[in-house]
Tab-separated table of N, CA and C in Angstrom:
chain	number	residue	atom	x	y	z
A	1	MET	N	0.810	-1.185	0.000
A	1	MET	CA	0.000	0.000	0.000
A	1	MET	C	0.863	1.262	0.000
A	2	ASP	N	2.026	1.206	0.645
A	2	ASP	CA	2.916	2.367	0.662
A	2	ASP	C	3.380	2.732	-0.744
A	3	LYS	N	3.630	1.732	-1.568
A	3	LYS	CA	4.044	2.005	-2.948
A	3	LYS	C	2.906	2.661	-3.735
A	4	LEU	N	1.680	2.212	-3.496
A	4	LEU	CA	0.529	2.803	-4.173
A	4	LEU	C	0.353	4.271	-3.768
A	5	VAL	N	0.507	4.567	-2.490
A	5	VAL	CA	0.431	5.949	-2.013
A	5	VAL	C	1.524	6.783	-2.660
A	6	THR	N	2.726	6.248	-2.741
A	6	THR	CA	3.836	6.958	-3.377
A	6	THR	C	3.544	7.218	-4.845
A	7	VAL	N	3.018	6.224	-5.541
A	7	VAL	CA	2.693	6.393	-6.964
A	7	VAL	C	1.627	7.471	-7.145
A	8	VAL	N	0.584	7.439	-6.310
A	8	VAL	CA	-0.480	8.443	-6.415
A	8	VAL	C	0.061	9.837	-6.112
A	9	MET	N	0.845	9.981	-5.077
A	9	MET	CA	1.389	11.296	-4.702
A	9	MET	C	2.343	11.823	-5.774
A	10	VAL	N	3.204	10.972	-6.315
A	10	VAL	CA	4.116	11.399	-7.383
A	10	VAL	C	3.320	11.766	-8.631
A	11	SER	N	2.285	10.993	-8.935
A	11	SER	CA	1.441	11.314	-10.091
A	11	SER	C	0.757	12.664	-9.917
A	12	LEU	N	0.211	12.919	-8.741
A	12	LEU	CA	-0.413	14.209	-8.468
A	12	LEU	C	0.599	15.342	-8.582
A	13	LEU	N	1.787	15.121	-8.066
A	13	LEU	CA	2.837	16.140	-8.119
A	13	LEU	C	3.279	16.418	-9.549
A	14	THR	N	3.491	15.369	-10.321
A	14	THR	CA	3.950	15.570	-11.702
A	14	THR	C	2.853	16.142	-12.593
A	15	PHE	N	1.608	16.038	-12.172
A	15	PHE	CA	0.522	16.655	-12.918
A	15	PHE	C	0.320	18.113	-12.503
A	16	THR	N	0.321	18.378	-11.201
A	16	THR	CA	-0.034	19.714	-10.725
A	16	THR	C	1.035	20.768	-10.972
A	17	ILE	N	2.292	20.421	-10.867
A	17	ILE	CA	3.348	21.422	-11.070
A	17	ILE	C	3.356	21.942	-12.512
A	18	PRO	N	3.427	21.083	-13.526
A	18	PRO	CA	3.414	21.623	-14.900
A	18	PRO	C	2.124	22.372	-15.240
A	19	VAL	N	0.971	21.846	-14.828
A	19	VAL	CA	-0.287	22.524	-15.128
A	19	VAL	C	-0.336	23.887	-14.447
A	20	SER	N	0.160	23.978	-13.229
A	20	SER	CA	0.196	25.264	-12.528
A	20	SER	C	1.079	26.268	-13.255
A	21	ILE	N	2.243	25.838	-13.671
A	21	ILE	CA	3.166	26.737	-14.372
A	21	ILE	C	2.577	27.167	-15.716
A	22	ILE	N	1.989	26.214	-16.439
A	22	ILE	CA	1.369	26.547	-17.730
A	22	ILE	C	0.227	27.536	-17.535
A	23	ASN	N	-0.636	27.291	-16.543
A	23	ASN	CA	-1.759	28.190	-16.306
A	23	ASN	C	-1.318	29.560	-15.815
A	24	LEU	N	-0.206	29.615	-15.136
A	24	LEU	CA	0.283	30.886	-14.611
A	24	LEU	C	0.892	31.759	-15.699
A	25	PHE	N	1.689	31.179	-16.569
A	25	PHE	CA	2.416	31.965	-17.559
A	25	PHE	C	1.825	31.901	-18.970
A	26	TRP	N	1.223	30.786	-19.344
A	26	TRP	CA	0.677	30.612	-20.686
A	26	TRP	C	-0.721	30.001	-20.619
A	27	PRO	N	-1.704	30.712	-20.091
A	27	PRO	CA	-3.037	30.119	-19.909
A	27	PRO	C	-3.706	29.708	-21.219
A	28	GLU	N	-3.333	30.353	-22.319
A	28	GLU	CA	-3.955	29.996	-23.597
A	28	GLU	C	-3.557	28.598	-24.057
A	29	LEU	N	-2.439	28.067	-23.565
A	29	LEU	CA	-2.008	26.709	-23.939
A	29	LEU	C	-2.902	25.643	-23.329
A	30	ASN	N	-3.576	25.992	-22.251
A	30	ASN	CA	-4.415	25.016	-21.557
A	30	ASN	C	-5.893	25.336	-21.739
A	31	ALA	N	-6.253	25.902	-22.902
A	31	ALA	CA	-7.649	26.260	-23.159
A	31	ALA	C	-8.534	25.021	-23.211
A	32	SER	N	-8.005	23.916	-23.706
A	32	SER	CA	-8.748	22.665	-23.730
A	32	SER	C	-7.788	21.546	-23.368
A	33	PHE	N	-8.182	20.750	-22.399
A	33	PHE	CA	-7.319	19.671	-21.947
A	33	PHE	C	-7.266	18.589	-23.020
A	34	PRO	N	-6.072	18.130	-23.390
A	34	PRO	CA	-5.959	17.122	-24.451
A	34	PRO	C	-6.752	15.853	-24.132
A	35	PHE	N	-7.373	15.300	-25.141
A	35	PHE	CA	-8.119	14.039	-25.070
A	35	PHE	C	-9.347	14.102	-24.163
A	36	SER	N	-9.766	15.305	-23.741
A	36	SER	CA	-10.939	15.400	-22.875
A	36	SER	C	-12.235	15.348	-23.664
A	37	GLY	N	-12.174	15.709	-24.938
A	37	GLY	CA	-13.384	15.736	-25.743
A	37	GLY	C	-14.210	16.986	-25.529
A	38	LEU	N	-13.669	17.962	-24.788
A	38	LEU	CA	-14.385	19.200	-24.505
A	38	LEU	C	-13.862	20.328	-25.378
A	39	THR	N	-14.765	21.200	-25.804
A	39	THR	CA	-14.344	22.395	-26.526
A	39	THR	C	-13.757	23.389	-25.528
A	40	SER	N	-13.200	24.455	-26.030
A	40	SER	CA	-12.615	25.472	-25.162
A	40	SER	C	-13.667	26.070	-24.230
A	41	GLU	N	-14.873	26.337	-24.752
A	41	GLU	CA	-15.940	26.901	-23.922
A	41	GLU	C	-16.409	25.906	-22.861
A	42	GLU	N	-16.536	24.639	-23.240
A	42	GLU	CA	-16.940	23.621	-22.275
A	42	GLU	C	-15.874	23.434	-21.203
A	43	MET	N	-14.605	23.513	-21.604
A	43	MET	CA	-13.520	23.381	-20.640
A	43	MET	C	-13.539	24.532	-19.648
A	44	ASN	N	-13.789	25.741	-20.126
A	44	ASN	CA	-13.881	26.886	-19.221
A	44	ASN	C	-15.044	26.721	-18.249
A	45	LEU	N	-16.180	26.227	-18.729
A	45	LEU	CA	-17.326	25.995	-17.853
A	45	LEU	C	-17.005	24.909	-16.839
A	46	TRP	N	-16.313	23.848	-17.278
A	46	TRP	CA	-15.943	22.769	-16.355
A	46	TRP	C	-15.026	23.299	-15.251
A	47	ARG	N	-14.038	24.105	-15.634
A	47	ARG	CA	-13.144	24.703	-14.636
A	47	ARG	C	-13.919	25.592	-13.672
A	48	LEU	N	-14.807	26.394	-14.221
A	48	LEU	CA	-15.586	27.331	-13.413
A	48	LEU	C	-16.472	26.605	-12.410
A	49	LYS	N	-16.997	25.439	-12.785
A	49	LYS	CA	-17.928	24.725	-11.913
A	49	LYS	C	-17.272	23.635	-11.067
A	50	THR	N	-16.013	23.330	-11.297
A	50	THR	CA	-15.375	22.284	-10.490
A	50	THR	C	-14.140	22.785	-9.749
A	51	ILE	N	-13.188	23.316	-10.465
A	51	ILE	CA	-11.922	23.677	-9.842
A	51	ILE	C	-12.061	24.903	-8.933
A	52	ASN	N	-12.711	25.944	-9.422
A	52	ASN	CA	-12.874	27.141	-8.593
A	52	ASN	C	-13.622	26.852	-7.293
A	53	PRO	N	-14.791	26.192	-7.333
A	53	PRO	CA	-15.464	25.893	-6.064
A	53	PRO	C	-14.631	24.994	-5.144
A	54	ALA	N	-13.894	24.045	-5.722
A	54	ALA	CA	-13.067	23.159	-4.891
A	54	ALA	C	-12.001	23.951	-4.152
A	55	ILE	N	-11.400	24.909	-4.824
A	55	ILE	CA	-10.373	25.737	-4.173
A	55	ILE	C	-10.981	26.565	-3.051
A	56	PHE	N	-12.107	27.219	-3.332
A	56	PHE	CA	-12.724	28.067	-2.322
A	56	PHE	C	-13.295	27.261	-1.159
A	57	LEU	N	-13.835	26.077	-1.423
A	57	LEU	CA	-14.293	25.224	-0.330
A	57	LEU	C	-13.123	24.771	0.542
A	58	THR	N	-11.995	24.470	-0.079
A	58	THR	CA	-10.817	24.058	0.683
A	58	THR	C	-10.327	25.192	1.584
A	59	VAL	N	-10.235	26.383	1.028
A	59	VAL	CA	-9.803	27.535	1.829
A	59	VAL	C	-10.788	27.775	2.968
A	60	SER	N	-12.082	27.717	2.675
A	60	SER	CA	-13.103	27.920	3.709
A	60	SER	C	-12.994	26.873	4.812
A	61	TYR	N	-12.744	25.637	4.424
A	61	TYR	CA	-12.613	24.562	5.395
A	61	TYR	C	-11.446	24.821	6.346
A	62	PHE	N	-10.300	25.227	5.806
A	62	PHE	CA	-9.141	25.457	6.672
A	62	PHE	C	-9.279	26.727	7.495
A	63	ILE	N	-10.009	27.713	7.008
A	63	ILE	CA	-10.308	28.889	7.835
A	63	ILE	C	-11.196	28.477	9.008
A	64	TYR	N	-12.198	27.647	8.722
A	64	TYR	CA	-13.047	27.122	9.795
A	64	TYR	C	-12.210	26.367	10.825
A	65	ARG	N	-11.316	25.508	10.349
A	65	ARG	CA	-10.473	24.741	11.286
A	65	ARG	C	-9.595	25.657	12.120
A	66	TYR	N	-9.133	26.754	11.531
A	66	TYR	CA	-8.328	27.723	12.279
A	66	TYR	C	-9.147	28.310	13.422
A	67	PHE	N	-10.357	28.768	13.123
A	67	PHE	CA	-11.200	29.381	14.156
A	67	PHE	C	-11.689	28.362	15.173
A	68	ALA	N	-11.797	27.100	14.768
A	68	ALA	CA	-12.206	26.050	15.694
A	68	ALA	C	-11.039	25.544	16.534
A	69	GLY	N	-9.824	25.991	16.213
A	69	GLY	CA	-8.644	25.569	16.967
A	69	GLY	C	-8.180	24.173	16.631
A	70	LEU	N	-8.498	23.708	15.448
A	70	LEU	CA	-8.120	22.355	15.028
A	70	LEU	C	-6.916	22.409	14.097
A	71	ASN	N	-6.015	21.468	14.252
A	71	ASN	CA	-4.855	21.346	13.381
A	71	ASN	C	-5.014	20.115	12.497
A	72	PRO	N	-4.377	20.123	11.312
A	72	PRO	CA	-4.412	18.898	10.507
A	72	PRO	C	-3.828	17.735	11.295
A	73	THR	N	-4.404	16.575	11.131
A	73	THR	CA	-3.956	15.426	11.908
A	73	THR	C	-2.802	14.680	11.254
A	74	SER	N	-2.506	14.982	10.003
A	74	SER	CA	-1.343	14.405	9.340
A	74	SER	C	-0.920	15.352	8.225
A	75	THR	N	0.271	15.139	7.718
A	75	THR	CA	0.766	16.007	6.649
A	75	THR	C	0.037	15.782	5.334
A	76	ILE	N	-0.619	14.666	5.193
A	76	ILE	CA	-1.331	14.375	3.950
A	76	ILE	C	-2.772	14.892	3.988
A	77	TRP	N	-3.241	15.329	5.147
A	77	TRP	CA	-4.612	15.785	5.302
A	77	TRP	C	-4.980	16.928	4.345
A	78	PRO	N	-4.177	17.969	4.175
A	78	PRO	CA	-4.546	19.040	3.227
A	78	PRO	C	-4.714	18.536	1.788
A	79	VAL	N	-3.874	17.617	1.355
A	79	VAL	CA	-3.992	17.060	0.007
A	79	VAL	C	-5.291	16.266	-0.104
A	80	TYR	N	-5.610	15.524	0.932
A	80	TYR	CA	-6.854	14.761	0.965
A	80	TYR	C	-8.067	15.693	0.874
A	81	VAL	N	-8.043	16.798	1.611
A	81	VAL	CA	-9.173	17.732	1.617
A	81	VAL	C	-9.363	18.358	0.242
A	82	VAL	N	-8.278	18.759	-0.411
A	82	VAL	CA	-8.389	19.314	-1.761
A	82	VAL	C	-9.015	18.280	-2.702
A	83	CYS	N	-8.539	17.052	-2.634
A	83	CYS	CA	-9.061	15.988	-3.499
A	83	CYS	C	-10.527	15.698	-3.175
A	84	MET	N	-10.892	15.743	-1.895
A	84	MET	CA	-12.271	15.486	-1.489
A	84	MET	C	-13.210	16.550	-2.067
A	85	PHE	N	-12.832	17.818	-1.938
A	85	PHE	CA	-13.689	18.872	-2.481
A	85	PHE	C	-13.715	18.849	-4.008
A	86	PHE	N	-12.615	18.458	-4.631
A	86	PHE	CA	-12.600	18.334	-6.088
A	86	PHE	C	-13.567	17.238	-6.531
A	87	CYS	N	-13.571	16.106	-5.842
A	87	CYS	CA	-14.519	15.029	-6.160
A	87	CYS	C	-15.952	15.503	-5.935
A	88	LEU	N	-16.184	16.211	-4.846
A	88	LEU	CA	-17.522	16.709	-4.552
A	88	LEU	C	-18.019	17.663	-5.641
A	89	THR	N	-17.169	18.598	-6.053
A	89	THR	CA	-17.599	19.562	-7.066
A	89	THR	C	-17.791	18.894	-8.427
A	90	GLN	N	-16.999	17.885	-8.733
A	90	GLN	CA	-17.216	17.148	-9.980
A	90	GLN	C	-18.548	16.406	-9.937
A	91	PHE	N	-18.839	15.766	-8.807
A	91	PHE	CA	-20.085	15.023	-8.662
A	91	PHE	C	-21.288	15.952	-8.791
A	92	VAL	N	-21.269	17.075	-8.085
A	92	VAL	CA	-22.359	18.047	-8.170
A	92	VAL	C	-22.444	18.600	-9.591
A	93	GLY	N	-21.296	18.804	-10.216
A	93	GLY	CA	-21.272	19.331	-11.572
A	93	GLY	C	-21.954	18.442	-12.591
A	94	PHE	N	-21.944	17.133	-12.357
A	94	PHE	CA	-22.622	16.223	-13.274
A	94	PHE	C	-24.128	16.495	-13.338
A	95	PHE	N	-24.681	17.069	-12.266
A	95	PHE	CA	-26.120	17.318	-12.190
A	95	PHE	C	-26.495	18.787	-12.391
A	96	THR	N	-25.502	19.661	-12.563
A	96	THR	CA	-25.807	21.093	-12.656
A	96	THR	C	-25.325	21.715	-13.957
A	97	GLY	N	-25.187	20.947	-14.987
A	97	GLY	CA	-24.878	21.512	-16.293
A	97	GLY	C	-23.415	21.542	-16.675
A	98	THR	N	-22.545	20.957	-15.876
A	98	THR	CA	-21.147	20.856	-16.272
A	98	THR	C	-21.050	19.881	-17.432
A	99	PRO	N	-20.274	20.215	-18.467
A	99	PRO	CA	-20.158	19.296	-19.609
A	99	PRO	C	-19.632	17.928	-19.182
A	100	VAL	N	-20.319	16.896	-19.609
A	100	VAL	CA	-19.919	15.530	-19.285
A	100	VAL	C	-19.362	14.898	-20.553
A	101	SER	N	-18.170	14.357	-20.420
A	101	SER	CA	-17.544	13.656	-21.533
A	101	SER	C	-16.832	12.437	-20.973
A	102	VAL	N	-16.269	11.671	-21.849
A	102	VAL	CA	-15.493	10.510	-21.408
A	102	VAL	C	-14.314	10.994	-20.564
A	103	GLY	N	-13.670	12.087	-20.998
A	103	GLY	CA	-12.527	12.631	-20.248
A	103	GLY	C	-12.905	13.088	-18.857
A	104	SER	N	-14.039	13.790	-18.724
A	104	SER	CA	-14.440	14.259	-17.395
A	104	SER	C	-14.865	13.093	-16.506
A	105	SER	N	-15.441	12.062	-17.102
A	105	SER	CA	-15.803	10.872	-16.329
A	105	SER	C	-14.562	10.132	-15.853
A	106	ILE	N	-13.564	10.019	-16.718
A	106	ILE	CA	-12.298	9.383	-16.318
A	106	ILE	C	-11.624	10.200	-15.222
A	107	CYS	N	-11.653	11.520	-15.357
A	107	CYS	CA	-11.086	12.398	-14.335
A	107	CYS	C	-11.774	12.170	-12.993
A	108	PHE	N	-13.084	12.021	-13.005
A	108	PHE	CA	-13.833	11.774	-11.775
A	108	PHE	C	-13.440	10.437	-11.151
A	109	VAL	N	-13.330	9.406	-11.959
A	109	VAL	CA	-12.951	8.081	-11.439
A	109	VAL	C	-11.523	8.121	-10.874
A	110	LEU	N	-10.601	8.779	-11.585
A	110	LEU	CA	-9.229	8.905	-11.071
A	110	LEU	C	-9.199	9.713	-9.775
A	111	SER	N	-10.027	10.736	-9.683
A	111	SER	CA	-10.100	11.532	-8.464
A	111	SER	C	-10.621	10.702	-7.294
A	112	LEU	N	-11.645	9.884	-7.551
A	112	LEU	CA	-12.164	9.002	-6.495
A	112	LEU	C	-11.114	7.994	-6.050
A	113	PHE	N	-10.388	7.429	-7.012
A	113	PHE	CA	-9.318	6.494	-6.677
A	113	PHE	C	-8.251	7.176	-5.822
A	114	SER	N	-7.853	8.390	-6.235
A	114	SER	CA	-6.864	9.146	-5.461
A	114	SER	C	-7.382	9.453	-4.066
A	115	LEU	N	-8.647	9.817	-3.969
A	115	LEU	CA	-9.258	10.114	-2.677
A	115	LEU	C	-9.198	8.897	-1.766
A	116	PHE	N	-9.512	7.739	-2.297
A	116	PHE	CA	-9.472	6.505	-1.520
A	116	PHE	C	-8.052	6.218	-1.019
A	117	VAL	N	-7.079	6.324	-1.902
A	117	VAL	CA	-5.684	6.055	-1.522
A	117	VAL	C	-5.193	7.087	-0.506
A	118	LEU	N	-5.535	8.351	-0.709
A	118	LEU	CA	-5.113	9.395	0.226
A	118	LEU	C	-5.739	9.209	1.601
A	119	ARG	N	-6.967	8.740	1.648
A	119	ARG	CA	-7.614	8.494	2.943
A	119	ARG	C	-6.896	7.381	3.693
A	120	ILE	N	-6.544	6.333	2.999
A	120	ILE	CA	-5.799	5.241	3.632
A	120	ILE	C	-4.442	5.746	4.114
A	121	ALA	N	-3.772	6.545	3.292
A	121	ALA	CA	-2.469	7.097	3.681
A	121	ALA	C	-2.609	8.006	4.898
A	122	HIS	N	-3.682	8.793	4.943
A	122	HIS	CA	-3.913	9.672	6.096
A	122	HIS	C	-4.120	8.856	7.366
A	123	GLU	N	-4.931	7.816	7.281
A	123	GLU	CA	-5.170	6.983	8.464
A	123	GLU	C	-3.884	6.349	8.966
A	124	LYS	N	-3.052	5.901	8.043
A	124	LYS	CA	-1.764	5.304	8.434
A	124	LYS	C	-0.851	6.342	9.061
A	125	ARG	N	-0.766	7.513	8.434
A	125	ARG	CA	0.111	8.571	8.934
A	125	ARG	C	-0.373	9.116	10.273
A	126	LYS	N	-1.694	9.174	10.448
A	126	LYS	CA	-2.278	9.682	11.689
A	126	LYS	C	-1.883	8.799	12.870
A	127	LYS	N	-1.801	7.502	12.636
A	127	LYS	CA	-1.425	6.572	13.710
A	127	LYS	C	0.047	6.726	14.100
A	128	GLU	N	0.868	7.245	13.173
A	128	GLU	CA	2.294	7.409	13.437
A	128	GLU	C	2.599	8.666	14.240
A	129	ILE	N	1.654	9.605	14.283
A	129	ILE	CA	1.866	10.876	14.984
A	129	ILE	C	1.680	10.639	16.473
A	130	SER	N	2.668	11.065	17.244
A	130	SER	CA	2.571	10.902	18.685
A	130	SER	C	1.803	12.084	19.277
A	131	THR	N	0.869	11.777	20.121
A	131	THR	CA	0.140	12.814	20.854
A	131	THR	C	0.445	12.641	22.330
A	132	PHE	N	0.474	13.733	23.038
A	132	PHE	CA	0.798	13.623	24.462
A	132	PHE	C	-0.277	14.204	25.310
């Protein structure tokens, strides 16, 4: 299971860093995700209805935890929360007019798989943290 967690984390890292850099400096290059089957307009709508809400829900969640006096229970917890809200916004998006394609469905399944692996990794890491 440790190897699977490592593979998922490395995959997430190798995906997020290049996409972040491309979106930061050359956003026109990422107008439509390759092999997604979505047009540029559909891709913008998908981003607007999934990625933006996931980011804002994640920030809101950690602000709430700050005011509640709660700390993350493991180092993988923030990654898990981002993935959880991303899965939630994709799921809600399927029913609220977000373009559905084979690519977006595959993205949802991969996100659920990542969420499952990250949850297992969090539970394992949480047990390793000493509390006094």
